[in-house]
Coordinates of C-alpha atoms in Angstrom, one line a residue:
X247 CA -4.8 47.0 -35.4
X248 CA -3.1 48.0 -38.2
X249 CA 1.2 48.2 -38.3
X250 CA 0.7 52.0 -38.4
X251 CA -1.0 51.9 -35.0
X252 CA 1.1 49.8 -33.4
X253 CA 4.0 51.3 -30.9
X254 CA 7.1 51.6 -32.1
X255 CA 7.5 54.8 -34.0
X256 CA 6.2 56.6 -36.6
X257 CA 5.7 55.0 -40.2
X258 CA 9.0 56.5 -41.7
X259 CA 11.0 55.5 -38.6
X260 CA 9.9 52.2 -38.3
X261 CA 10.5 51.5 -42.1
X262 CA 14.2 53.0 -42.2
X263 CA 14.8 50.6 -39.0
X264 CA 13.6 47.6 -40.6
X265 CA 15.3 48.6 -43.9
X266 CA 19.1 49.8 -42.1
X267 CA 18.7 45.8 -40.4
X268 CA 19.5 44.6 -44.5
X269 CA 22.2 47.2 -45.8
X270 CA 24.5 44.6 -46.2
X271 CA 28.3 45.7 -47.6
X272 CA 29.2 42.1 -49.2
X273 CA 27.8 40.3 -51.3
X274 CA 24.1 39.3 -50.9
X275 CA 21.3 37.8 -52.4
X276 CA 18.1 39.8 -53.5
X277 CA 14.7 38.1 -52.0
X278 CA 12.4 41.4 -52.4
X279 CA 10.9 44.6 -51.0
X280 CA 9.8 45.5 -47.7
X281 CA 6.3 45.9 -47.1
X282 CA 4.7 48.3 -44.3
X283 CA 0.4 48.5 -43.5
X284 CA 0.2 47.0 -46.9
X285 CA 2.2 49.4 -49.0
X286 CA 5.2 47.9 -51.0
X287 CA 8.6 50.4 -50.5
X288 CA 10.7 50.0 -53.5
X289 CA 13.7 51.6 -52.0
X290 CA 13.7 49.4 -48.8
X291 CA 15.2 45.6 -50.6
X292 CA 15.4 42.7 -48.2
X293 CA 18.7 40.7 -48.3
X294 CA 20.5 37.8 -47.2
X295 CA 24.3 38.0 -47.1
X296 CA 25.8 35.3 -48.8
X297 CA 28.3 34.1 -46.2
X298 CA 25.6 33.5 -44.1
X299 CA 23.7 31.2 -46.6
X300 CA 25.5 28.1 -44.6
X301 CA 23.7 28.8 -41.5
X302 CA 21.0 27.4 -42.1
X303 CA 17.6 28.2 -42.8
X304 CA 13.5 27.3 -42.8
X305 CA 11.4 28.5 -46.0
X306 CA 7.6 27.4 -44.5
X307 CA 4.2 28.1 -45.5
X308 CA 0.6 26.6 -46.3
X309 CA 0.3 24.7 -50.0
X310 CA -0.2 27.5 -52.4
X311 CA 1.6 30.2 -51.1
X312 CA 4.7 30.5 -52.9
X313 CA 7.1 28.2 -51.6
X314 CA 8.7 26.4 -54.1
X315 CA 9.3 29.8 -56.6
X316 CA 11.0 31.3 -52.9
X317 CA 13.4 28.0 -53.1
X318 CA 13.1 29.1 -57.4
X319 CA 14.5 32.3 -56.5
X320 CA 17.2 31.8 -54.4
X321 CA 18.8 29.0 -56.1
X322 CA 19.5 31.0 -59.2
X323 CA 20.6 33.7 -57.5
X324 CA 23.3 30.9 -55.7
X325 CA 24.5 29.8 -58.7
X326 CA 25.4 33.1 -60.5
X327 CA 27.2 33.9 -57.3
X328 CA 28.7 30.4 -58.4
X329 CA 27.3 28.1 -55.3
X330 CA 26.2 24.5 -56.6
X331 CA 22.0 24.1 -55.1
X332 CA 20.8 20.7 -54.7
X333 CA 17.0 20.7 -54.9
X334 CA 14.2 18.3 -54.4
X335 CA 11.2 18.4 -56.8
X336 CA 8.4 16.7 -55.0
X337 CA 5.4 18.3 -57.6
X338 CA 8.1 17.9 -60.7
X339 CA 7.5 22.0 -60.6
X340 CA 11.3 22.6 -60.1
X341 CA 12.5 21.7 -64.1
X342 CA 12.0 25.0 -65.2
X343 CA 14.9 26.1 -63.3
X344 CA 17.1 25.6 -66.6
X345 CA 15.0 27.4 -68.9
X346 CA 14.9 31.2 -69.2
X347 CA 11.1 33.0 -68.1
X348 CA 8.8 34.2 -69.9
X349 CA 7.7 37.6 -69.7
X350 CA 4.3 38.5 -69.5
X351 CA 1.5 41.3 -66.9
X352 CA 2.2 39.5 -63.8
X353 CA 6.1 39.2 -64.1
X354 CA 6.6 42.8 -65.1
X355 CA 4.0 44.0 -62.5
X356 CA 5.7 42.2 -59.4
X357 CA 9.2 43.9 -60.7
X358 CA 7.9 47.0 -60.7
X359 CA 6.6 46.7 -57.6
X360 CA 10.0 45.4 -55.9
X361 CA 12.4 47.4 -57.9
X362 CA 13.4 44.5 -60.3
X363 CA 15.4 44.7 -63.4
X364 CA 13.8 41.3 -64.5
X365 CA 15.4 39.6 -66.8
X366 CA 15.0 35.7 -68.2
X367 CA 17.7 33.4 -67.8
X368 CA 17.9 29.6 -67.1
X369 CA 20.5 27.6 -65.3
X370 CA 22.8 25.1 -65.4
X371 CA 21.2 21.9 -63.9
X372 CA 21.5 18.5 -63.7
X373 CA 18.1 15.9 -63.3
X374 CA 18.2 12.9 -61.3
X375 CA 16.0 10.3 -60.1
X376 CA 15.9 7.9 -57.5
X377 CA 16.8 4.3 -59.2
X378 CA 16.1 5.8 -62.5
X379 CA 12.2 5.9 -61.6
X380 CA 11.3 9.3 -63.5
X381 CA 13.7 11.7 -65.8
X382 CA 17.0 11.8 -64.5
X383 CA 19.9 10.1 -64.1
X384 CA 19.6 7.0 -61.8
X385 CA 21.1 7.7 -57.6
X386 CA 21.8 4.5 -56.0
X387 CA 23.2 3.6 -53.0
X388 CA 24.6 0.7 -51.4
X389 CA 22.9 -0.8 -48.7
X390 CA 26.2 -0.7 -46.8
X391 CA 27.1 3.1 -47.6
X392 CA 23.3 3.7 -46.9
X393 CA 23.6 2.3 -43.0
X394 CA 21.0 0.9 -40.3
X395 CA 19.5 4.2 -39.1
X396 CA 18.6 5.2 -42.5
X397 CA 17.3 1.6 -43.8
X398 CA 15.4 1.3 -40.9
X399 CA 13.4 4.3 -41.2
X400 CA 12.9 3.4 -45.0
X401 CA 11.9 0.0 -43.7
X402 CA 9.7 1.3 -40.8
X403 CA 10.9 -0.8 -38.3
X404 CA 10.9 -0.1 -34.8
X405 CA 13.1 0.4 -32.0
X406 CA 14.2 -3.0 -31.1
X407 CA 14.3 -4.2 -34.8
X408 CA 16.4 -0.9 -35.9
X409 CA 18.9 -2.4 -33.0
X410 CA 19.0 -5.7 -34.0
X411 CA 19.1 -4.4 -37.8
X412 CA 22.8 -2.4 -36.4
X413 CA 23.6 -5.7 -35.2
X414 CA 23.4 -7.2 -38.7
X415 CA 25.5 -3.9 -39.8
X416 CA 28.1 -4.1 -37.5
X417 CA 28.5 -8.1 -38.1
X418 CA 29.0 -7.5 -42.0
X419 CA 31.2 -4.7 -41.2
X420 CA 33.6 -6.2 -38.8
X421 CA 33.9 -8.9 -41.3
X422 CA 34.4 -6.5 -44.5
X423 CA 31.4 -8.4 -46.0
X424 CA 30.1 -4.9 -48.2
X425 CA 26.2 -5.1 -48.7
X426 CA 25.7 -3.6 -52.1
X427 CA 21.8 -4.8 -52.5
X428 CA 19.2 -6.1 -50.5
X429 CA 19.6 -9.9 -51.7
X430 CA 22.7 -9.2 -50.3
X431 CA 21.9 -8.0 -46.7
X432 CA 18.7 -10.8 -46.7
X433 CA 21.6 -13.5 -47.2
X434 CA 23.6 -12.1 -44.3
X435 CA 20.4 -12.4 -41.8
X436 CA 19.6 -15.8 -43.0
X437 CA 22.9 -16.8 -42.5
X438 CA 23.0 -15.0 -38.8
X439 CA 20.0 -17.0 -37.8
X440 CA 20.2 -20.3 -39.5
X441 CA 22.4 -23.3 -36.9
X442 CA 25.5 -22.4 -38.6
X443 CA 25.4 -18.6 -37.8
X444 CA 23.9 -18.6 -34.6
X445 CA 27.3 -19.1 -32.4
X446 CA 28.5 -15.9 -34.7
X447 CA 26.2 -13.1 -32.9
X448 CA 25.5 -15.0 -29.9
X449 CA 28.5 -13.4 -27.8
X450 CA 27.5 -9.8 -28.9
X451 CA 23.6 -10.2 -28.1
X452 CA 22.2 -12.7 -30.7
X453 CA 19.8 -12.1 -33.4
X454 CA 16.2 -13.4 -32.4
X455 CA 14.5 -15.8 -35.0
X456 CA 11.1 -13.4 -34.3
X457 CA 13.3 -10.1 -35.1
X458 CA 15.1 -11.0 -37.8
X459 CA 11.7 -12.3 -39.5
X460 CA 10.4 -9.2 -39.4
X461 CA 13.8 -8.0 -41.0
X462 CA 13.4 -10.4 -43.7
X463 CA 9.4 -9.7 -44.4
X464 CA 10.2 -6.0 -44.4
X465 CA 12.9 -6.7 -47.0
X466 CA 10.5 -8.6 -49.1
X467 CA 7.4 -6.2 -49.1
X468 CA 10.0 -3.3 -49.5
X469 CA 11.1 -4.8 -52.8
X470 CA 8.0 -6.2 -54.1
X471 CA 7.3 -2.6 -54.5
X472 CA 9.7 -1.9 -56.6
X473 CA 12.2 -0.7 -54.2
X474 CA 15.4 -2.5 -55.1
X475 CA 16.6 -0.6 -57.5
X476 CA 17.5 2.2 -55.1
X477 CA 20.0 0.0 -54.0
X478 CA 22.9 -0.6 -55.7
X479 CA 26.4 0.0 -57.9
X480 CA 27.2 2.3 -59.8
X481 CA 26.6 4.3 -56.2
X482 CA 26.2 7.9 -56.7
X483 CA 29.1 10.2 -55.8
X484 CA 27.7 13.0 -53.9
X485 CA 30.7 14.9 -55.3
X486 CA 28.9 15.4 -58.2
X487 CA 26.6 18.1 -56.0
X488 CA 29.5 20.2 -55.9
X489 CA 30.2 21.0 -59.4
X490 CA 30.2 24.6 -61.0
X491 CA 29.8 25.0 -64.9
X492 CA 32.6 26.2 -66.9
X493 CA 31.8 29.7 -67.0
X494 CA 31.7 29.6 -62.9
X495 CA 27.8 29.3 -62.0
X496 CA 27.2 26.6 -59.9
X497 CA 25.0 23.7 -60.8
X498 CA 21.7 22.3 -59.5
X499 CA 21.0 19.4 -58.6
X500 CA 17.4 18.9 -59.6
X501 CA 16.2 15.5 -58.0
X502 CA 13.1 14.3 -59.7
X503 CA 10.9 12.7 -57.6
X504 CA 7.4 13.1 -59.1
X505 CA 7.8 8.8 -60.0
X506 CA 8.4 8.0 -56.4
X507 CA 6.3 11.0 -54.3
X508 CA 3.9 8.5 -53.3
X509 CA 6.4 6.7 -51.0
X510 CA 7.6 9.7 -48.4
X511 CA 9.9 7.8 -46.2
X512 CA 11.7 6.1 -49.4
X513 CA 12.8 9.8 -50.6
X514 CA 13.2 12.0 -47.5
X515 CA 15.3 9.2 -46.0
X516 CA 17.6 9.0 -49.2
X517 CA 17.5 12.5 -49.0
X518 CA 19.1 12.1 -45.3
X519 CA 21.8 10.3 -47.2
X520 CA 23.2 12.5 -49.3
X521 CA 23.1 15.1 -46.6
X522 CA 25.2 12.0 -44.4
X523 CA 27.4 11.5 -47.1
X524 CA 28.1 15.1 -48.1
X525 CA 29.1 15.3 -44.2
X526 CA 31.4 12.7 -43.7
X527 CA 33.3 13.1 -46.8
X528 CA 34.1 16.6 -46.7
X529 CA 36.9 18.3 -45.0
X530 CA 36.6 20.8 -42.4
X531 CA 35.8 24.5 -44.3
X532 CA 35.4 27.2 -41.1
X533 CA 33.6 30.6 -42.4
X534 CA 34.3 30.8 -45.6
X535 CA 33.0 34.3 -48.1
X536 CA 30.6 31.7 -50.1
X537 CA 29.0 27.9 -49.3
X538 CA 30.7 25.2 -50.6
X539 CA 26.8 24.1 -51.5
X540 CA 23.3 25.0 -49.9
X541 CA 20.7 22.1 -49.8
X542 CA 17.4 22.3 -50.1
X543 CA 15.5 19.6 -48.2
X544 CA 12.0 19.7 -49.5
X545 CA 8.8 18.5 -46.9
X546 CA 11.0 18.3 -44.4
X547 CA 8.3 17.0 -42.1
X548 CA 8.7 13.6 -43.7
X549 CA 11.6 13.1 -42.2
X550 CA 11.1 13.7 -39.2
X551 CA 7.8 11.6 -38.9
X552 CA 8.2 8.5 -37.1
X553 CA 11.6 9.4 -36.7
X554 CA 13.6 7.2 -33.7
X555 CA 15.2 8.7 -30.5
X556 CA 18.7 7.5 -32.5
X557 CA 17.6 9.0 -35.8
X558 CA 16.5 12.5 -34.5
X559 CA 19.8 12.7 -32.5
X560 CA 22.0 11.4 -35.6
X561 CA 20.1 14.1 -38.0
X562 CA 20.7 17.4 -35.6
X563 CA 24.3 16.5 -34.6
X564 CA 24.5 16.1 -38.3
X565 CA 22.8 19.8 -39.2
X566 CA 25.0 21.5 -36.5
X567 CA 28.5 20.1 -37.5
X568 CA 28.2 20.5 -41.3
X569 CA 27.7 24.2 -41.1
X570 CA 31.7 24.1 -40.6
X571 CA 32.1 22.4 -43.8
X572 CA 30.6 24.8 -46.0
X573 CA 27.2 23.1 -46.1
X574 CA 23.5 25.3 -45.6
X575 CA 20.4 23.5 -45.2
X576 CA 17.3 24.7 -45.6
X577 CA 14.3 23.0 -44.2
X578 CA 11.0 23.2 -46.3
X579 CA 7.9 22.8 -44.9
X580 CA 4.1 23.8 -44.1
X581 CA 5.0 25.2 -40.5
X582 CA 7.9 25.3 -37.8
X583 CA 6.5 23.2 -35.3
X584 CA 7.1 20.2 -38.5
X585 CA 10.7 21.1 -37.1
X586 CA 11.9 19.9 -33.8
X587 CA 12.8 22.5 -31.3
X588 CA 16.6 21.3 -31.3
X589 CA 16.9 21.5 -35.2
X590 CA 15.0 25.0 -35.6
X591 CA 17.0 26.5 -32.9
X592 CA 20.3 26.2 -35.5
X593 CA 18.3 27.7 -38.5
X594 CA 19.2 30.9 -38.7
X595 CA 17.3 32.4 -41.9
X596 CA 13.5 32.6 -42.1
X597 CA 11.0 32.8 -45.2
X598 CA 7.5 32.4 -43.7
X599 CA 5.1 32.4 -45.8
X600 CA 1.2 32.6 -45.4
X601 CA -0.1 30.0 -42.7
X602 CA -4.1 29.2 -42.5
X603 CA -6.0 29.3 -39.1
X604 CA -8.9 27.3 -40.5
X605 CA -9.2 24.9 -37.4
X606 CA -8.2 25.5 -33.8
X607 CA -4.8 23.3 -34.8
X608 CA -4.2 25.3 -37.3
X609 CA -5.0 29.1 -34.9
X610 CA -2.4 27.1 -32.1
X611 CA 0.0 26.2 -35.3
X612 CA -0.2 30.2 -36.1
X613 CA 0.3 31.5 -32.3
X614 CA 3.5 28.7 -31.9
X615 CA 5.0 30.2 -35.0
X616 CA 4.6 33.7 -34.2
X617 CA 6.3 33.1 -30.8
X618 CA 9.7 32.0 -32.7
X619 CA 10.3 35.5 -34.6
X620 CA 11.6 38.5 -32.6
X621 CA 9.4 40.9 -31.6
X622 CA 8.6 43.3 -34.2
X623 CA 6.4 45.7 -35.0
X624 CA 4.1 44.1 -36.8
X625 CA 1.0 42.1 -35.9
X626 CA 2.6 38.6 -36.9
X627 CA -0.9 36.9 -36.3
X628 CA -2.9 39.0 -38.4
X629 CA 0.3 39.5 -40.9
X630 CA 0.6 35.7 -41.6
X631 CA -3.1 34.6 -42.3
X632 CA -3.3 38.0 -44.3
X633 CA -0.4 37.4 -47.2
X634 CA -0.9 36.9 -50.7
X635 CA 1.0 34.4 -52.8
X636 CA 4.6 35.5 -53.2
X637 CA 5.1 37.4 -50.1
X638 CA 6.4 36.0 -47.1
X639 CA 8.0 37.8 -43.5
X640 CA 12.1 37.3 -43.1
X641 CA 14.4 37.8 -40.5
X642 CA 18.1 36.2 -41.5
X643 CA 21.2 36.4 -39.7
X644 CA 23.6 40.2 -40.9
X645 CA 26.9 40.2 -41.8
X646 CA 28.1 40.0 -37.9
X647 CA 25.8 36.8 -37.2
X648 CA 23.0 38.7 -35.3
X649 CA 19.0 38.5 -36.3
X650 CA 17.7 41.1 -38.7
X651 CA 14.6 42.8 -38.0
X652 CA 11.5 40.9 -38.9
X653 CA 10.4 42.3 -42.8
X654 CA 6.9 41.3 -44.3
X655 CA 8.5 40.9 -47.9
X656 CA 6.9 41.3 -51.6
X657 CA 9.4 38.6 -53.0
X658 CA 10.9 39.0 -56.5
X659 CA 9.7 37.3 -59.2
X660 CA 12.0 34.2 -60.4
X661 CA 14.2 34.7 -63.9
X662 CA 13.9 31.5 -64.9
X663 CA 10.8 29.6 -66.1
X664 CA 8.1 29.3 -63.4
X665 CA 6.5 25.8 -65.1
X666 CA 8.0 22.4 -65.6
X667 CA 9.7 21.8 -68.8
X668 CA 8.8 19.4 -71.7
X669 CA 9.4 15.9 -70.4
X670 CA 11.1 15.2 -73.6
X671 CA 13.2 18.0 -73.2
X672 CA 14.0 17.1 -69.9
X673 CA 14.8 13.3 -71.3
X674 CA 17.4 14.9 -73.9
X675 CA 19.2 17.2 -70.9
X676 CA 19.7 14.2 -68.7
X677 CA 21.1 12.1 -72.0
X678 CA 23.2 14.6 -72.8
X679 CA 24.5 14.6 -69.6
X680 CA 28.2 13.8 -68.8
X681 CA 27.3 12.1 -65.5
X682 CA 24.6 9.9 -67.9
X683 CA 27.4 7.2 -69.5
X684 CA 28.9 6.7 -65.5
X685 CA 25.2 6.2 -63.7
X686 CA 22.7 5.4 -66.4
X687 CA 23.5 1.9 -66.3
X688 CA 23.1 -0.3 -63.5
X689 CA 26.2 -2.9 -63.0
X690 CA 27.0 -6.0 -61.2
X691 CA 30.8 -6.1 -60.4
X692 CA 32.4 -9.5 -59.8
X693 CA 32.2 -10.0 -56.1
X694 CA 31.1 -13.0 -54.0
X695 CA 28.6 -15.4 -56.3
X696 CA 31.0 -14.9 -59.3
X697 CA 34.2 -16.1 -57.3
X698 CA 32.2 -18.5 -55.8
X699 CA 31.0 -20.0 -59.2
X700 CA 34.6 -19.5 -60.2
X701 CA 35.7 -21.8 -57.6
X702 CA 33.0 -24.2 -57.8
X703 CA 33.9 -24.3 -61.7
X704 CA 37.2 -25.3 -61.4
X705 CA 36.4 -27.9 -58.2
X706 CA 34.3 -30.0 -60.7
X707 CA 37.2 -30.0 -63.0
X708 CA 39.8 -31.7 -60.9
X709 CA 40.3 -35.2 -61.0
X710 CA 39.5 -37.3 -58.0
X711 CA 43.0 -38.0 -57.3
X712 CA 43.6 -34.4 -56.9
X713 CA 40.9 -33.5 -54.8
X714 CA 41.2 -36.8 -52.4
X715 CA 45.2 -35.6 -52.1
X716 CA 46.6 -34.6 -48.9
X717 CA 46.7 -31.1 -48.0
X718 CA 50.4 -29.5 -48.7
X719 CA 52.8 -30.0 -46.4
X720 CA 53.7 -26.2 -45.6
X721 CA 50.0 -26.3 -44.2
X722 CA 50.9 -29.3 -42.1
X723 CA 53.7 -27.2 -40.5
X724 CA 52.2 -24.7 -39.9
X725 CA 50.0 -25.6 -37.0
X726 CA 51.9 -26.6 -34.0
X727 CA 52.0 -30.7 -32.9
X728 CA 48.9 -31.9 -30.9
X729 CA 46.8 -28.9 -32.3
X730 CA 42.9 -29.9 -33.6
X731 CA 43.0 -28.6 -37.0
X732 CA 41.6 -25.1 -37.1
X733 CA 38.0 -24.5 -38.0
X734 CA 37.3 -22.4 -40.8
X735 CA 37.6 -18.5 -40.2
X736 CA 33.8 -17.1 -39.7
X737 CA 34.0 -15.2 -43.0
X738 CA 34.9 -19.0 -44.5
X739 CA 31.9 -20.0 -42.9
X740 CA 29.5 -17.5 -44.4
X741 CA 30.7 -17.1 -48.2
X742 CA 31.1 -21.0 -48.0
X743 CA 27.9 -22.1 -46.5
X744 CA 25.0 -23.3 -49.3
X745 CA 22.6 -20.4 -48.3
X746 CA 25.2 -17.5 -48.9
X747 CA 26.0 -18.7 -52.4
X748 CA 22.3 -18.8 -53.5
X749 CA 21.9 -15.7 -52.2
X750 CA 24.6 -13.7 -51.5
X751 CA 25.1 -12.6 -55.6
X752 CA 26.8 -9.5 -54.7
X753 CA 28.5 -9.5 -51.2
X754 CA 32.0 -8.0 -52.3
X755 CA 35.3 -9.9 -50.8
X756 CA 36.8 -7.1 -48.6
X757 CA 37.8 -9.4 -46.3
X758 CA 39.9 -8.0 -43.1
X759 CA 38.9 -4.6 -43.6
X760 CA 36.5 -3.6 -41.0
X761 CA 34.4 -0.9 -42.6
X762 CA 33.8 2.3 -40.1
X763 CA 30.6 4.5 -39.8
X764 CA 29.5 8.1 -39.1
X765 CA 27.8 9.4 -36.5
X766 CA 24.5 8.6 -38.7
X767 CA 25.4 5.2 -39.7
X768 CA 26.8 5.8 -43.2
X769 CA 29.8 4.0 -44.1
X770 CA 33.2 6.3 -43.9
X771 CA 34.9 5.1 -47.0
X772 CA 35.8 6.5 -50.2
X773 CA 34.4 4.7 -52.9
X774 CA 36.1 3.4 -56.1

C-alpha cells in the first residue's frame, strides 16, 4: 500500500502535519526535505534544533546507504554554529571534511531537489591516530587513566579475570604506584604473585597464580601486535576536543583509524575512553542553547560486543549522565537492535537509513526497528528496504523535548569534499598542527627505574665504611624501646624488590596519594 492509501488524511494534510512537527523558532540544523509516496516537497525542510543535539542520537543503516556523508553533514553544520565534532573515520572516508566540494550533476541535482543553496566550504579539523599508527597526531593513554573495565575488554578477558585485573588496579592505586605502560602494569602482577607479594593481596581476595597468568599472556600477545604504543605519555588531553578556531567554528576531531580497523575492540574501547574522560573531567553544564561537543561514535556495535555485565552498566550510566554536561552522542551503526534497549531508550534523535531484508534475520532486524519509531503514516517496512542512497526517515526530539513526527527525508548534499584527501596533504595538516610539537613525540619522564638507577648509582659509590655505618641516631629514637625494627612499608617492598626494577621502567613515584576512579574505571585526576 502506498503512503497515499494509507489512513490518516489526505496527501496535503498529512504533509503540512509532518512538516508543522520541524518549524523550529531557534536555531537548527538543516538535514533535508521531506519526502511523501515518493515525491520530494521542497518547501517541507526537516530539522533538528540545535539545543537538542545533546540528547543524544542513533544514525543507522545497511553499508552503502549513506551513513557516513549523514555524520558529513551534520558535523559541518555543528561547527559553523561553532560546536567542536569528534569523529571516527573507520573507512579513512571522513578527511575530506576540511576541504571545500566539488561541484558537479549529482551535487547540484540533490540541491535542487531539497531546496539547497549548496555551496563548497571545508572545515577546520584536526587528524589523529591511535599511537601514531596512520596520519595523525599520536592519542595515548596511560594504562592507569585508561582503567580495568576498559583494558579488559581490549584484552578480552573474562569475567573473573576483569575482577582480578580491578584488583591489580585498586592495589597500584591505593599505593599511588601510576601505570603509564604495560611493562609497567606486567611488573606490578609479577610482583603481586611472586613470595614477596603474595601477603600484599592476600587480605583483599588474593591474586591466583592461574589468573594472573592469563593477565600476563594477554599482556604479551597484546603487545606482540604492536599494541604498546597506545599506551603511554604524552597522554592525550581530551580537552583538546573542545576547541573552536579563531573565527568561532568549532573544530573536528577526525580520528584516523584506517591503520588500526582491523583490531575493533582496540579502537571502540579507546573510543570508550575519551567518552570516560570527557565525562569525569567536565563540570556540570544543565541545558544549555548549544553542546559543549557532540560525538560521533562510529560502529557502535563493536562496543558493545562481548561487552561485560560491569562494562554495559558503566557505558549507559555513562551516556545518561553526560547529557548534563553538554555532551551528545551519537551511536553509528547497521541497525538498532546493535544498541541495547537501555542505551537506545536515551537516544533521542533518529537518522535511519535503508535496512536490507535479504535473510529472515535481516526481515526480524527490519520488523524490530520499525517497532521503535512512533506510529506514522507511513509504511516503515516497505519505506526502509525501499530508500535510495542519501535518504533516510527522522524523528528528533522539538524545541519542548517531545518526538517529531516520523519524516522519510531526501538529505542534503555535504559542502565539503565527499572523498578522502591526499594522504600527503593530510601529513602536512597534522605537521602543521599546534597540537603536533606536544603529542608527536613519545616521552619517558623520570619515574621509578631512573630514581632507582639513581640510587643504585650512588650506593656503589660509597665506601664500605659508609655503608657498614650505623643507622642515624634520630632513626634510633624514633621507634619506641623493645619495638622489632619496622619492616619496610609495602610500597618499599615493591619499587625495592629485583623484579620491579627490571621491569617496572616507568611506574611514577606518587607515593601516598591514592588515585580515585569514575564510575567506568578511568582515573579521576587531572593530568600535568
Amino acid at each position: 500500500m502506498s503512503g497515499s492509501e494509507r489512513p490518516g488524511g489526505q496527501p496535503e494534510e498529512i504533509i503540512e502535519r509532518i512538516a508543522s512537527g520541524y518549524r523550529f523558532t531557534g536555531p537548527a540544523l538543516d538535514l533535508g526535505a521531506l519526502i511523501w509516496d515518493g515525491t520530494c516537497h521542497p518547501g517541507a525542510p526537516v530539522r533538528i534544533p540545535l539545543p537538542m543535539l545533546n540528547r543524544h542520537g542513533l544514525v543507522a543503516g545497511a553499508t552503502g546507504t549513506g551513513k557516513t556523508k549523514t555524520l558529513q553533514l551534520i558535523a559541518e553544520q555543528l561547527s559553523a554554529h561553532g560546536v567542536p565534532v569528534f569523529l571516527a573515520d573507520i573507512k579513512g572516508d571522513l578527511s575530506g571534511v576540511s576541504a571545500p566540494g566539488l561541484p558537479n550533476d549529482k551535487v547540484r541535482s540533490r540541491a535542487a531537489e531539497v531546496g539547497q543553496e549548496w555551496a563548497p566550504a571545508g572545515c577546520p579539523a584536526e587528524f589523529y591516530a591511535l599511537g601514531g599508527l596512520g596520519h595523525g597526531i599520536p592519542v595515548r593513554a596511560t594504562v592507569t587513566s585508561f582503567g580495568p573495565l576498559l583494558l579488559a575488554k581490549v584484552l578480552q578477558l573474562n569475567q573473573t579475570q576483569e575482577q582480578s585485573l580491578g584488583l591489580v588496579f585498586h592495589y597500584a592505586d591505593s599505593k599511588g604506584l601510576e601505570l603509564v605502560d604495560l611493562k609497567d602494569l606486567r611488573a606490578v602482577v609479577a610482583f603481586l604473585t611472586s613470595d614477596e607479594g603474595k601477603a600484599e593481596l592476600k587480605s583483599i581476595g588474593g591474586l591466583s597464580s592461574a589468573t594472573a597468568g592469563v593477565i600476563l599472556r594477554s599482556l604479551t600477545a597484546f603487545e606482540a601486535q604492536g599494541m604498546g604504543a597506545f599506551f603511554g605519555e604524552p597522554e592525550f588531553d581530551t580537552a583538546e576536543l573542545l576547541r573552536t578556531a579563531p573565527d568561532g567554528r568549532g573544530i573536528l576531531s577526525v580520528l584516523e583509524l584506517p591503520a588500526v580497523q582491523d583490531r575493533p575492540q582496540l579502537f571502540s574501547t579507546f573510543l570508550m575512553w575519551l567518552l570516560a574522560d570527557l565525562f569525569h573531567d567536565l563540570p556540570e553544564a544543565g541545558d544549555l542553547d548549544r553542546p559543549k561537543l557532540v560525538f560521533f561514535f562510529d560502529e557502535a556495535h563493536l562496543l558493545f560486543n562481548g561487552a561485560s555485565k560491569a562494562f554495559l552498566e558503566s557505558l549507559t550510566q555513562t551516556v545518561r549522565l553526560i547529557r548534563s554536561k553538554g555532551v551528545g552522542v551519537f551511536f553509528v551503526t547497521q541497525t538498532p537492535k546493535d544498541v541495547p534497549a537501555d542505551v537506545l531508550g536515551q537516544l533521542g534523535n533518529r537518522v535511519q537509513h535503508a535496512l536490507r531484508a535479504f535473510t529472515p534475520d535481516d526481515e526480524k532486524a527490519l520488523k524490530a526497528t520499525v517497532r521503535t519509531f512512533p506510529d506514522s503514516p507511513y509504511d516503515l517496512e516497505e519505506l526502509l528496504t525501499g530508500m535510495g542512497t542519501g535518504e533516510a526517515v527522522v524523528t528528533v526530539l522539538s524545541e519542548k523535548g517531545a518526538p517529531t513526527p516520523v519524516a522519510a527525508t531526501r538529505l542534503r548534499a555535504p559542502a565539503s569534499l565527499m572523498a578522502p584527501v591526499d594522504a600527503a596533504e593530510l601529513d602536512r595538516a597534522v605537521r602543521s598542527s599546534p597540537l603536533y610539537a606536544r603529542y608527536a613525540q613519545a616521552v619517558d619522564r623520570e619515574s621509578a627505574y631512573e630514581k632507582l638507577t639513581a640510587q643504585e648509582a650512588q650506593e656503589a659509590q660509597e665506601t664500605p665504611e659508609a655503608r657498614e655505618a650505623p643507622a642515624p641516631p634520630r632513626r634510633e629514637a624514633a621507634r619506641p624501646e623493645g619495638r622489632e625494627e619496622e619492616r619496610p612499608s609495602v610500597v618499599e617492598q615493591v619499587v625495592g624488590s629485583g623484579m620491579f626494577k627490571s621491569l617496572a621502567r616507568s611506574v611514577g613515584t606518587q607515593l601516598g596519594r591514592e588515585i580515585t576512579r569514575s564510575l567506568f574505571g578511568t582515573a579521576r585526576r587531572r593530568r600535568r
